[in-house]
Each structure stands twice: as structure tokens, then as C-alpha cells.
Coordinates of C-alpha atoms and ligand atoms in Angstrom, one line a residue:
M741 CA 117.5 116.4 126.4
A742 CA 114.1 116.6 128.2
E743 CA 116.1 117.0 131.4
I744 CA 118.0 120.0 130.0
V745 CA 114.8 121.6 128.7
D746 CA 113.1 121.0 132.1
R747 CA 116.0 122.6 134.0
I748 CA 116.1 125.7 131.7
T749 CA 112.3 126.2 131.9
A750 CA 112.0 125.5 135.7
D751 CA 110.4 128.1 137.8
D752 CA 113.2 128.3 140.4
E753 CA 116.4 130.3 140.9
G754 CA 118.5 127.8 138.7
G755 CA 116.0 128.1 135.9
R756 CA 115.9 131.9 136.1
I757 CA 119.7 132.1 136.0
A758 CA 119.9 129.6 133.1
R759 CA 117.3 131.6 131.1
T760 CA 119.0 135.0 131.8
L761 CA 122.4 133.7 130.6
L762 CA 121.4 131.3 127.8
F763 CA 118.6 133.2 126.0
P764 CA 120.9 136.0 124.8
Y765 CA 123.4 133.3 123.7
L766 CA 120.8 131.5 121.7
N767 CA 119.7 134.8 120.2
H768 CA 123.2 135.5 119.1
A769 CA 123.5 132.1 117.5
A770 CA 120.3 132.8 115.6
T771 CA 121.8 136.1 114.4
M772 CA 125.0 134.4 113.3
Y773 CA 122.9 131.9 111.3
G774 CA 120.6 134.5 109.9
D775 CA 123.7 136.5 108.8
G776 CA 124.9 133.5 106.8
Y777 CA 128.2 133.5 108.7
A778 CA 128.1 129.7 109.3
T779 CA 125.8 126.8 108.7
A780 CA 123.5 125.6 111.5
A781 CA 125.4 122.3 111.6
D782 CA 128.7 124.1 112.1
I783 CA 127.3 126.5 114.7
D784 CA 126.0 123.6 116.7
A785 CA 129.1 121.5 116.2
G786 CA 131.2 124.5 117.3
M787 CA 129.7 124.6 120.8
R788 CA 129.5 120.8 121.2
F789 CA 133.0 120.0 120.1
G790 CA 134.7 123.3 121.2
C791 CA 133.2 123.6 124.7
G792 CA 131.8 120.2 125.4
Y793 CA 128.2 121.4 125.4
P794 CA 125.7 118.5 125.2
I795 CA 123.7 120.3 122.5
G796 CA 124.4 123.1 120.1
P797 CA 122.5 126.4 120.5
L798 CA 120.2 126.1 117.4
A799 CA 119.3 122.5 118.3
L800 CA 118.6 123.8 121.8
V801 CA 116.2 126.5 120.4
D802 CA 114.4 123.7 118.6
A803 CA 114.2 121.6 121.7
L804 CA 112.9 124.5 123.8
G805 CA 110.6 125.8 121.1
A806 CA 111.6 129.0 119.3
K807 CA 108.5 130.7 120.7
T808 CA 109.6 130.0 124.3
V809 CA 112.9 131.7 123.6
V810 CA 111.3 134.6 121.8
D811 CA 108.9 135.2 124.7
G812 CA 111.8 135.0 127.2
L813 CA 113.9 137.4 125.2
N814 CA 111.0 139.9 124.9
E815 CA 110.6 139.7 128.7
Q816 CA 114.4 140.4 129.1
F817 CA 114.3 143.2 126.6
A818 CA 111.4 144.9 128.4
Q819 CA 113.5 145.0 131.5
T820 CA 116.9 145.9 130.1
G821 CA 116.2 147.7 126.8
D822 CA 119.4 146.1 125.5
P823 CA 119.1 145.6 121.7
L824 CA 121.0 142.3 122.2
H825 CA 117.9 141.0 124.0
Q826 CA 115.6 141.9 121.1
P827 CA 114.7 138.6 119.4
A828 CA 116.8 138.1 116.2
P829 CA 114.8 138.1 112.9
A830 CA 115.9 134.5 112.2
L831 CA 114.6 133.4 115.6
V832 CA 111.2 135.2 115.1
E833 CA 110.9 133.7 111.7
V834 CA 111.4 130.1 113.0
A835 CA 109.0 130.8 115.9
D836 CA 106.3 132.2 113.5
S837 CA 106.6 129.5 110.9
G838 CA 106.8 126.6 113.3
A839 CA 109.9 125.4 111.3
A840 CA 113.2 124.3 112.9
F841 CA 116.8 125.3 112.6
T842 CA 118.1 121.7 112.6
G843 CA 117.1 118.2 111.9
E844 CA 117.4 118.0 108.1
G845 CA 120.2 115.5 108.5
A846 CA 123.6 115.9 106.9
D847 CA 124.2 119.4 105.4
G848 CA 125.5 117.9 102.2
T849 CA 129.1 119.0 102.5
P850 CA 131.3 116.4 100.8
V851 CA 133.9 114.7 102.9
P852 CA 137.2 116.6 102.4
T853 CA 140.3 114.9 101.0
V854 CA 144.0 115.8 101.3
K855 CA 145.0 117.8 98.2
R856 CA 148.5 118.7 99.4
P857 CA 150.2 115.7 101.0
V858 CA 151.2 116.3 104.6
S859 CA 153.5 114.0 106.5
S860 CA 155.5 116.4 108.7
V861 CA 154.1 119.3 110.8
G862 CA 155.9 122.3 112.4
V863 CA 154.5 123.9 115.6
V864 CA 155.7 127.3 116.6
G865 CA 155.3 128.2 120.3
T866 CA 155.7 126.3 123.6
G867 CA 152.7 127.4 125.6
T868 CA 149.6 125.3 126.5
M869 CA 148.0 125.5 123.1
A870 CA 151.3 124.8 121.1
S871 CA 152.1 121.9 123.4
G872 CA 148.6 120.4 123.0
I873 CA 148.7 120.9 119.2
A874 CA 152.1 119.2 119.0
Q875 CA 150.6 116.3 121.0
V876 CA 147.6 116.0 118.7
F877 CA 149.7 115.7 115.5
A878 CA 152.3 113.3 117.1
Q879 CA 149.6 111.1 118.4
A880 CA 148.0 110.9 115.0
G881 CA 151.3 109.7 113.5
Y882 CA 152.8 112.9 112.1
D883 CA 156.4 113.9 112.6
V884 CA 156.4 117.1 114.5
V885 CA 159.1 119.8 114.7
Y886 CA 158.3 122.3 117.5
V887 CA 160.1 125.5 117.7
G888 CA 160.7 127.5 120.9
R889 CA 162.9 130.3 122.1
S890 CA 165.0 128.3 124.6
Q891 CA 165.8 124.7 125.6
E892 CA 164.0 125.2 128.8
K893 CA 160.8 126.1 126.9
L894 CA 161.2 123.1 124.6
D895 CA 161.6 120.9 127.7
G896 CA 158.2 122.3 128.9
V897 CA 156.5 121.0 125.8
V898 CA 157.9 117.5 126.4
G899 CA 156.9 117.8 130.0
Y900 CA 153.3 118.7 129.1
V901 CA 152.9 115.9 126.5
T902 CA 154.6 113.3 128.8
K903 CA 152.2 114.2 131.6
N904 CA 149.2 113.7 129.4
L905 CA 150.6 110.4 128.0
D906 CA 151.4 109.2 131.5
R907 CA 147.7 109.8 132.4
A908 CA 146.6 107.8 129.4
V909 CA 149.0 105.0 130.4
A910 CA 147.7 105.0 134.0
K911 CA 144.2 104.7 132.6
G912 CA 145.2 101.7 130.4
K913 CA 144.5 103.7 127.2
L914 CA 148.1 103.6 126.0
D915 CA 151.1 101.3 126.7
E916 CA 154.7 102.4 127.4
A917 CA 155.7 101.5 123.8
G918 CA 152.9 103.7 122.4
K919 CA 153.9 106.6 124.6
D920 CA 157.6 106.3 123.5
A921 CA 156.5 106.2 119.9
V922 CA 154.6 109.5 120.3
L923 CA 157.5 111.2 122.1
A924 CA 159.9 109.9 119.4
R925 CA 157.9 111.8 116.7
L926 CA 158.5 115.1 118.5
T927 CA 161.7 117.0 117.6
G928 CA 162.4 120.3 119.4
A929 CA 164.4 123.2 117.8
T930 CA 165.4 126.7 118.9
E931 CA 165.9 127.9 115.3
R932 CA 163.0 128.5 112.9
E933 CA 165.2 127.2 110.1
A934 CA 164.2 123.7 111.3
L935 CA 160.8 124.3 109.6
A936 CA 162.3 124.4 106.1
D937 CA 161.0 121.0 105.1
V938 CA 157.7 120.6 106.9
D939 CA 154.5 120.4 104.9
L940 CA 152.3 122.3 107.4
V941 CA 153.2 124.9 110.1
V942 CA 150.8 125.7 112.9
E943 CA 151.7 128.7 114.9
A944 CA 150.5 129.3 118.5
I945 CA 152.7 132.1 119.7
A946 CA 151.8 135.3 121.5
E947 CA 148.4 136.8 120.6
D948 CA 149.9 140.1 119.3
L949 CA 149.6 141.1 115.7
D950 CA 153.1 142.6 115.3
I951 CA 154.7 139.4 116.7
K952 CA 152.6 137.2 114.4
L953 CA 153.4 139.4 111.3
E954 CA 157.1 139.1 112.0
L955 CA 156.7 135.3 112.3
F956 CA 154.8 135.0 109.0
R957 CA 157.4 137.1 107.2
D958 CA 160.0 134.7 108.5
L959 CA 157.9 131.6 107.6
D960 CA 157.6 132.9 104.1
R961 CA 161.4 133.1 103.9
I962 CA 162.0 129.7 105.5
C963 CA 159.3 127.3 104.5
K964 CA 159.4 125.3 101.2
P965 CA 157.0 126.3 98.4
G966 CA 153.6 124.7 98.8
A967 CA 153.8 124.4 102.6
I968 CA 150.6 125.3 104.4
L969 CA 151.0 128.1 106.9
A970 CA 148.3 128.1 109.7
T971 CA 147.7 130.3 112.7
T972 CA 145.7 129.3 115.7
T973 CA 144.9 132.9 116.6
S974 CA 141.6 133.3 118.3
S975 CA 141.1 137.0 117.6
L976 CA 143.5 138.4 115.1
S977 CA 143.0 138.8 111.3
I978 CA 144.1 135.8 109.3
R979 CA 144.2 138.1 106.2
A980 CA 146.8 140.3 107.9
C981 CA 149.0 137.3 108.6
A982 CA 148.5 136.1 105.0
D983 CA 149.4 139.5 103.6
A984 CA 152.7 139.5 105.5
T985 CA 153.8 136.7 103.1
A986 CA 154.2 136.5 99.4
R987 CA 151.9 133.4 99.4
P988 CA 148.6 134.5 100.9
A989 CA 146.8 131.6 99.2
D990 CA 148.7 129.2 101.5
V991 CA 147.7 130.9 104.8
I992 CA 144.7 129.7 106.8
G993 CA 143.4 129.7 110.4
M994 CA 143.2 126.5 112.5
H995 CA 141.7 127.5 115.8
F996 CA 142.1 124.8 118.3
F997 CA 140.4 124.7 121.7
N998 CA 141.7 124.4 125.2
P999 CA 142.7 121.7 126.2
A1000 CA 143.7 120.9 122.6
P1001 CA 144.2 117.1 123.0
V1002 CA 140.7 116.8 124.4
M1003 CA 138.5 119.3 122.7
K1004 CA 137.5 117.9 119.3
L1005 CA 136.8 121.2 117.5
V1006 CA 139.0 123.1 115.0
E1007 CA 137.6 126.2 113.4
V1008 CA 139.0 126.4 109.9
V1009 CA 139.2 130.0 108.9
T1010 CA 139.6 131.0 105.3
T1011 CA 140.1 134.4 103.8
E1012 CA 139.2 135.5 100.2
A1013 CA 142.8 134.7 99.3
T1014 CA 142.9 131.1 100.7
D1015 CA 143.4 128.4 98.0
P1016 CA 140.4 126.0 98.2
D1017 CA 142.9 123.1 98.1
V1018 CA 144.5 124.4 101.3
D1019 CA 141.1 124.7 102.9
E1020 CA 140.1 121.2 101.9
T1021 CA 143.5 119.7 103.0
V1022 CA 143.3 121.3 106.4
R1023 CA 139.7 120.0 107.0
A1024 CA 140.9 116.5 105.9
L1025 CA 143.8 116.7 108.3
C1026 CA 141.5 117.7 111.1
L1027 CA 139.5 114.5 110.5
A1028 CA 142.8 112.5 110.3
T1029 CA 143.8 113.7 113.7
G1030 CA 140.3 112.9 115.2
K1031 CA 139.2 116.5 115.2
H1032 CA 135.9 117.9 113.9
P1033 CA 136.4 120.9 111.5
V1034 CA 133.9 123.7 111.1
S1035 CA 134.2 126.4 108.4
C1036 CA 134.0 130.0 109.1
G1037 CA 135.1 133.4 107.7
D1038 CA 137.8 135.7 108.9
R1039 CA 135.8 137.6 111.5
A1040 CA 136.5 138.4 115.2
G1041 CA 135.6 135.5 117.5
F1042 CA 134.8 133.1 114.7
I1043 CA 131.9 130.9 115.7
V1044 CA 132.7 129.7 119.2
N1045 CA 134.4 132.6 121.0
A1046 CA 131.8 135.1 119.6
L1047 CA 129.1 132.9 121.3
L1048 CA 131.0 131.8 124.4
F1049 CA 132.7 134.9 125.7
P1050 CA 129.6 137.3 125.8
Y1051 CA 127.8 134.6 127.8
L1052 CA 130.8 134.3 130.2
N1053 CA 130.8 138.1 130.5
D1054 CA 127.1 138.2 131.2
A1055 CA 127.6 135.6 134.0
I1056 CA 130.1 138.0 135.7
K1057 CA 127.7 140.9 135.3
L1058 CA 124.9 138.8 136.8
Q1059 CA 127.0 138.1 139.8
E1060 CA 128.0 141.8 140.0
S1061 CA 124.3 142.8 140.0
G1062 CA 123.9 140.9 143.3
A1063 CA 121.3 138.5 141.8
A1064 CA 123.4 135.4 142.6
S1065 CA 126.8 134.3 143.9
M1066 CA 129.5 132.8 141.6
E1067 CA 128.9 129.4 143.2
T1068 CA 125.2 129.5 142.6
I1069 CA 125.7 130.6 138.9
D1070 CA 128.4 127.9 138.3
T1071 CA 126.0 125.3 139.8
A1072 CA 123.0 126.5 137.9
M1073 CA 124.8 126.2 134.6
K1074 CA 126.3 122.8 135.3
E1075 CA 122.8 121.6 136.1
T1076 CA 121.9 122.5 132.5
K1077 CA 124.7 119.9 131.6
L1078 CA 127.4 122.4 130.6
P1079 CA 130.7 120.8 131.5
M1080 CA 131.9 123.8 133.6
G1081 CA 130.4 126.8 135.3
P1082 CA 131.2 130.1 133.7
F1083 CA 133.6 131.2 136.5
E1084 CA 135.4 127.8 136.4
L1085 CA 135.8 128.1 132.7
L1086 CA 137.1 131.7 132.8
D1087 CA 139.8 130.5 135.2
V1088 CA 140.7 127.7 132.8
V1089 CA 140.9 129.9 129.8
G1090 CA 142.7 132.7 131.7
N1091 CA 141.1 136.0 132.6
D1092 CA 143.6 138.0 130.6
V1093 CA 142.8 136.0 127.5
S1094 CA 139.1 136.3 128.2
L1095 CA 139.3 140.1 128.7
A1096 CA 141.3 140.5 125.4
I1097 CA 138.8 138.4 123.5
Q1098 CA 135.8 140.3 124.9
E1099 CA 137.5 143.7 124.0
T1100 CA 138.1 142.4 120.5
L1101 CA 134.5 141.4 120.2
V1102 CA 133.3 144.8 121.4
G1103 CA 135.7 146.5 118.9
A1104 CA 134.4 144.3 116.0
F1105 CA 130.7 144.3 116.7
G1106 CA 130.2 147.5 118.7
H1107 CA 127.6 146.0 121.1
E1108 CA 127.5 148.2 124.3
G1109 CA 126.0 145.2 126.1
W1110 CA 129.3 143.3 125.6
Q1111 CA 131.5 145.8 127.3
P1112 CA 133.8 143.8 129.6
A1113 CA 132.5 143.3 133.2
E1114 CA 134.2 145.5 135.8
S1115 CA 135.3 142.5 137.9
L1116 CA 136.9 140.8 134.9
K1117 CA 139.0 143.9 134.4
Q1118 CA 139.7 144.0 138.2
V1119 CA 140.9 140.3 138.5
V1120 CA 143.2 140.9 135.5
A1121 CA 144.6 144.2 137.0
E1122 CA 145.3 142.3 140.2
G1123 CA 147.1 139.5 138.4
R1124 CA 144.4 136.9 139.3
L1125 CA 144.5 135.3 135.9
G1126 CA 143.0 132.0 136.7
R1127 CA 144.4 128.5 137.2
K1128 CA 147.7 129.5 135.8
T1129 CA 148.3 131.9 138.7
K1130 CA 146.5 129.7 141.2
A1131 CA 143.9 132.4 141.7
G1132 CA 141.2 134.0 139.5
F1133 CA 137.5 134.1 140.3
H1134 CA 138.1 131.0 142.3
T1135 CA 141.3 130.1 144.3
Y1136 CA 143.3 126.9 143.5
Ligands
3HC1216 N1 145.2 118.3 129.0 C1 145.0 117.1 128.4 N2 144.0 116.2 128.7 C2 143.2 116.6 129.6 C3 143.2 117.8 130.3 C4 144.3 118.7 129.9 N3 144.4 119.9 130.5 N4 142.2 117.9 131.2 C5 141.5 116.7 131.1 N5 142.1 115.9 130.1 C6 141.6 114.7 129.7 C7 141.6 113.6 130.7 O1 142.8 112.9 130.7 C8 140.4 112.7 130.2 O2 140.9 111.9 129.1 P1 140.3 110.5 128.8 O3 138.8 110.7 128.5 O4 141.0 110.0 127.6 O5 140.5 109.6 130.0 C9 139.4 113.7 129.6 O6 140.2 114.9 129.3 C10 138.3 114.0 130.6 O7 138.9 114.5 131.8 P2 138.3 114.4 133.2 O8 137.4 113.2 133.3 O9 139.5 114.5 134.2 O10 137.6 115.7 133.4 P3 136.2 116.2 132.9 O11 135.3 115.1 132.6 O12 135.9 117.3 133.9 O13 136.6 116.9 131.5 C11 137.2 118.8 130.2 C12 137.5 118.0 131.4 C13 137.2 118.0 129.0 C14 138.2 119.9 130.1 C15 135.7 119.4 130.4 O14 135.6 120.0 131.7 C16 135.3 120.4 129.3 O15 134.9 120.0 128.3 N6 135.3 121.7 129.7 C17 135.0 122.8 128.8 C18 136.3 123.3 128.2 C19 136.0 124.4 127.2 O16 135.0 125.0 127.1 N7 137.1 124.8 126.4 C20 137.0 125.8 125.5 C21 137.5 127.1 126.0 S1 137.5 128.5 124.9 C22 138.9 128.2 124.0 O17 139.7 127.3 124.2 C23 139.1 129.2 122.9 C24 140.4 130.0 123.0 O18 140.5 130.9 121.9 C25 140.4 130.8 124.3

């Protein structure tokens, strides 16, 4: 920890880059906490388990000293005049009182238990997230029915899971019999009717509200009573999906992170209509699959994307300002022990996805300072979407 604090406070180029990019992120985490949107424990767990950060933002404020962060933000605000750089009331309060955001131990939330038994899971979609989610449940011992639009797409899911399991076998973490057992739990289908008997459906299809609403209307028609209907949307309204069905109490958000088999976080997103038993069952299921659930409300960006993407966008704007190159920024942030530099991560997530999320956040929160960076729009317009197109900010 001392190493991270030293790096961020260092009086050199790396330290300056880290402070420029991290202080507004810490400020936003303090605002999120001050608003009562999520607990300090869940905000910190979000960034640790969703993005592989060594420490959550509020614990980082405590480690740096809230006063250091407030002073740094005041300096930034004096230069930029951006209200996003004005220290959040919750941050100022902690700095003034000498208290801390974290460190009171467990937050007292009781361990969730399964209230609606789940033995079979349906996954709708065949992309990276759907494939990863199917793998997570199959590896945890659930029978999984995954639904795609063609046999070729279904084969892609098996290919993705097989590749990951082969890697685990090569590392000696799984044997051939274990791999076969996981694959045997996966059943592909091109018809949604195959979901009639599953206990839980997780959808990970296109991030387009009309497409999702059509799916939820169909799930309402097909699925048995009592089945839990979950969406892994990162930016659309869970309530809108719920209201497309005649059973909004059974609809919930389960936001997984990329790559789903590795990242331990699931944001469990409830609406005013969600049945508390559905919420508790889903949080228990997350634990049963080795994931860490955090609870949040139905708001754009939830916890993690609302904190992560403005930081990634700021990194692009810093590069555009001529203050530092992409490589220097990526290196500076990795030296603060983040697993990836911002440009590397943008290319993993996909620049089209990142742009869409950033636009959604601007639409929901209205912060001018969050307007998408010009070069983000440019790489997307040029089809440089990231690793998936072999070129993005970096070339692969
Ligand atoms: N699929 C499955 N498994 C993978 C994988 C993939 N694409 N990439 C890596 N792995 C596995 C490896 O097999 C290895 O498993 P093991 O520990 O069981 O042996 C493990 O992950 C670590 O892999 P490596 O040692 O090869 O690589 P790294 O140490 O560099 O870790 C990483 C890779 C886990 C991806 C790490 O770089 C990381 O944490 N990056 C941050 C990713 C992140 O921030 N994701 C969130 C993006 S935002 C999002 O998803 C929200 C959405 O709404 C857009």
C-alpha cells in the first residue's frame, strides 16, 4: 500500500499523471458514497473485483489522507474550473473531521441464502460476455442452456469455453475429465423455447433497448412461473426490461465484468419492483459461483462503469492535451498497480462499447466534463474498436 501511495504522491511525471487521473475518480467515489447510492464496502469491492484494482477508491482516499486529495482537487479546480474537480462534500467532511471512509470491519450485511432454488440456468446470447457467463455457471455445477441465433454462433460459445478450459488444463488447474464434465453441462439451442424449464435466465444480447424489450416479452411468454429473469446490461434501464413482462418482481440486473470467468464482481441491480427473495437468491448464487456480489440501484453506470469510464475518458483527454503519450500514461497507471493502462483497457472493453457507456453517463448525469473525448469518437468512426478488430488505440 505504501508503495502505491508513494507513487501517486511522487513529485515526478508519473505521479502528476496519476494524480490528474485518479483524484477526480476518487472525488466521484466520494460523491457516490455521499449520495447514499452504495455502501463504502460495495464501492470499494466494485473496483477491486470488477477491474482488478489492488484497493478500492475510498480505502485509497483513507490511505492517501482525505486532506491530500482535497488539496490536490482544489489545485485542479483552480486550473480547470470544472465542477467535477471541486472536492465532494463527503470528501471535505472526512478531511475536516479526520474520520475515515473505511475500516469499520464488516458492514453488517447478513450472508444471503437461496430463496428460490436454482439448478438450471439459461443464457441468451453468444458473444464474449454470454460465453463467459455460460462458463461461470457450468463450472460451478449448474446445467446451462445457451441460446443463439445460429449453429455457428453456438459453436463459438463452445470454442470460447473450450479454449479457456484448455488453458486451465495446460496450467494443471483442471484435468481432462473435469473439462469434459463442464462441457457436458452446456446445451446449445437456437430456439428460445429451450428456456421453458430453467430456473434463472441471464441475457447478454445486444445493448439496445428495443432488442432487450422484445426478448423480455418473449421470456415472459416462455419461462415457467417463478423463474428469475436477469439482464447483464451495463447501461440500460432494468425497470424498462421488467415492465416489458407481466412479472416485474422477477426481473433483476446481474452485471458481469469482462472477462467474466476471471473478474469476480457481479453488480446486482434491483428496481423498486424487484422481489427481495429474487435479490437475495441472486446474491447467494453469485457466492455459489465464486463471485462477489455488490448491491446497487437502477441508475446509469451502476457503481463500476460510472467510476471507471470517466477516468478512461480523462486519460484520452490528457493524451490529447499533449501532456503525455499513451505509452507514458499506460505505464504511469500500471506503476500505481492498476492491472492495465487506460488505453490497454479501452482496447479490451471495445471502444464502441466505451463510447456508448460514456454517452449514457453524460445523458444521465449531465456533466460537461464527461463529454466523450474526440479521439474516442474518432477511433470508433474509423472502425478501430480495440482488440476485437486488431486495432484500437494500440495495434495488435
Ligand atoms: N478469458 C478467460 N480467462 C482469462 C482471459 C480471458 N479473456 N484472460 C485471462 N484469463 C485468465 C488466465 O487464464 C489466468 O487464469 P488463472 O489465474 O486461473 O491461471 C488469469 O486470467 C490471469 O491471466 P494472465 O496471468 O494471463 O494475465 P493478467 O495477470 O494480465 O490478468 C486480467 C488478466 C485478469 C484480464 C487483468 O489484466 C485484469 O484484471 N484487467 C482488468 C480488466 C478490467 O478492468 N475489466 C473490467 C472492464 S469494464 C467491464 O467489463 C464492464 C462492461 O460493462 C464494459
